[in-house]
Structures are given as structure tokens and as C-alpha cells.
Coordinates of C-alpha atoms in Angstrom, one line a residue:
M31 CA -0.1 0.5 -0.1
Y32 CA 1.4 3.3 -0.6
R33 CA 1.7 6.3 2.0
R34 CA 2.2 9.3 1.6
D35 CA 4.5 11.1 4.0
G36 CA 2.3 14.1 5.0
D37 CA -0.4 11.2 6.3
Q38 CA 2.2 10.1 8.8
Q39 CA 2.9 13.5 9.7
G40 CA 0.0 14.8 10.1
R41 CA -1.2 11.7 12.4
G42 CA 1.8 13.0 14.7
S43 CA 0.7 16.0 15.3
A44 CA -3.0 15.2 15.7
A45 CA -1.5 12.7 19.0
A46 CA 0.7 15.6 19.6
A47 CA -2.4 18.1 19.7
V48 CA -4.2 15.5 21.4
L49 CA -1.9 15.2 24.5
C50 CA -2.1 19.1 25.0
L51 CA -5.6 19.5 25.0
L52 CA -5.4 16.3 27.8
L53 CA -2.4 18.4 29.8
L54 CA -4.3 21.2 29.4
I55 CA -7.8 19.7 31.2
I56 CA -5.6 18.0 33.6
S57 CA -3.7 21.1 34.6
S58 CA -7.4 23.4 34.4
E59 CA -9.0 20.8 36.8
N60 CA -6.1 20.6 39.6
T61 CA -6.4 24.7 39.4
A62 CA -10.0 24.3 39.9
V63 CA -9.4 22.2 43.1
Q64 CA -6.6 24.7 44.3
A65 CA -9.4 27.8 43.6
A66 CA -11.9 26.1 45.5
A67 CA -10.2 26.1 48.5
A68 CA -13.0 27.9 51.3
V69 CA -13.0 29.2 54.8
Y70 CA -14.6 27.7 57.5
S71 CA -15.5 30.4 60.2
I72 CA -16.0 28.9 64.0
D73 CA -17.7 30.8 67.0
W74 CA -14.9 29.3 69.0
S75 CA -16.7 28.9 72.4
F76 CA -17.9 27.1 75.6
S77 CA -20.7 25.7 73.6
P78 CA -19.2 22.1 71.8
K79 CA -23.1 22.7 69.6
V80 CA -21.6 25.4 68.7
I81 CA -18.1 23.8 67.3
N82 CA -18.5 20.2 67.1
P83 CA -21.9 19.9 64.1
L84 CA -18.9 21.4 62.2
A85 CA -16.7 19.5 62.1
N86 CA -19.0 16.0 62.3
G87 CA -18.9 15.2 58.7
K88 CA -18.0 17.4 56.8
T89 CA -15.4 16.8 54.0
F90 CA -12.5 19.3 54.6
R91 CA -9.4 19.4 51.6
A92 CA -5.9 20.6 52.7
G93 CA -6.1 24.4 51.0
D94 CA -9.4 25.2 52.8
T95 CA -8.8 28.0 56.0
L96 CA -10.0 28.1 59.7
L97 CA -11.4 31.1 60.8
F98 CA -11.1 31.1 64.9
K99 CA -13.1 34.0 66.0
Y100 CA -12.8 33.9 69.7
S101 CA -12.9 37.1 72.3
P102 CA -8.9 38.0 72.9
G103 CA -7.4 37.3 76.2
F104 CA -10.2 35.1 77.2
H105 CA -9.6 31.9 74.7
N106 CA -6.4 30.9 72.6
V107 CA -6.4 28.4 70.1
V108 CA -3.5 25.4 70.1
E109 CA -2.6 23.1 67.7
V110 CA -1.7 19.2 69.6
D111 CA -1.1 15.7 69.6
K112 CA -4.2 13.6 69.6
A113 CA -3.1 12.4 73.4
T114 CA -3.1 16.5 74.2
Y115 CA -6.6 17.0 72.3
D116 CA -8.3 13.3 74.1
K117 CA -6.5 14.1 77.8
C118 CA -7.0 18.2 77.5
G119 CA -3.4 18.2 78.6
T120 CA -1.0 20.6 78.6
P121 CA 0.2 21.5 75.1
P122 CA 3.8 21.2 74.1
A123 CA 6.5 23.7 73.8
K124 CA 6.8 23.9 70.2
A125 CA 2.6 23.8 69.7
K126 CA 1.5 26.4 67.8
V127 CA -0.5 28.8 69.5
Y128 CA -3.1 31.2 68.1
A129 CA -4.2 34.4 70.2
S130 CA -5.3 37.4 68.2
G131 CA -9.2 36.4 68.6
S132 CA -9.6 36.2 64.6
D133 CA -7.1 33.9 63.4
R134 CA -6.5 32.1 59.9
V135 CA -5.3 28.3 59.9
T136 CA -4.8 26.2 56.5
L137 CA -5.4 23.1 56.3
T138 CA -2.8 20.6 55.0
K139 CA -3.7 17.0 54.7
G140 CA -4.2 14.9 57.6
Q141 CA -5.8 15.3 60.9
H142 CA -5.5 18.6 62.7
Y143 CA -6.4 19.1 66.6
F144 CA -7.5 22.0 68.0
I145 CA -8.0 23.1 71.9
C146 CA -7.9 25.7 74.4
S147 CA -5.6 26.2 76.5
F148 CA -6.5 28.4 79.4
A149 CA -7.4 26.3 82.5
G150 CA -10.3 23.8 82.0
H151 CA -11.5 25.5 78.7
C152 CA -10.7 22.2 76.2
K153 CA -12.4 19.8 79.2
A154 CA -15.7 22.3 78.7
G155 CA -15.7 21.5 75.2
M156 CA -13.3 24.2 73.7
K157 CA -11.9 21.4 71.4
I158 CA -12.1 20.1 67.5
S159 CA -10.9 17.3 65.6
I160 CA -10.9 17.8 61.7
F161 CA -9.4 15.7 59.1
A162 CA -8.0 17.0 55.6
A163 CA -7.9 15.2 52.6

């Protein structure tokens, strides 16, 4: 069978165009996911009825931001490990402490534990555990 060189070259160009199109689609989907990061406002208070419903059944994603709103000087937000969270223990010295009253925490992939480290506040319900996919 006779083949022209142009046919072969045309197929190669078409394959390259399809590959470029696929890469563009994948790239835009990834950008759309990144752009879809959400901000979740948390009324950081003693009431577990206010805090816990946010985490129960909610799907968070890496890149989402938690906005903790509270009265500075009366509360704080401390990211702790699971053991400290479970027992409402004293946070380790290296723990990240937020105290502005309007704290933004951008989630990374994995489990996150937050407590208020003021005496008795964690045991009164000021704690939240969140998983970010």
C-alpha cells in the first residue's frame, strides 16, 4: 500500500495536539480544585454544640482555612497532638498558639487537633478535631 509522508506527519501532529489538550484539561482541573479552597468560620466558645457540628461529617480539604473567632485574652487556639487533645493536657512548648481572636489556620492534609489551653476550657468543650483530605 502506498503511503504519503504527509499522512504520517498529520497523525503525529494530531496525537501531539490531543496530548496537549489532555494536559491542559488536567492542569485546569487541578487549578479549579486549588481555587475551590473554602474558609470555615468557627465560633470558638464553650459550647460543643457550636463547635462539633462543623467537624461532624464535614469533608475538609488541604488548603481550606479555618477562621477561629473568639475574645482574645479570654481564649486561645492551640494545635496539639492526639494525646494532648484526648486528655485536654498541657500543650507541648513547640505547639503553635494562636491568640488574636481572629485566627486563620490553613489546613494541610491529615488529622488536626485544636484546643483552648486556658484552664478548664478544653474540658468544657473548647476542642475540635478535623481531618483534611
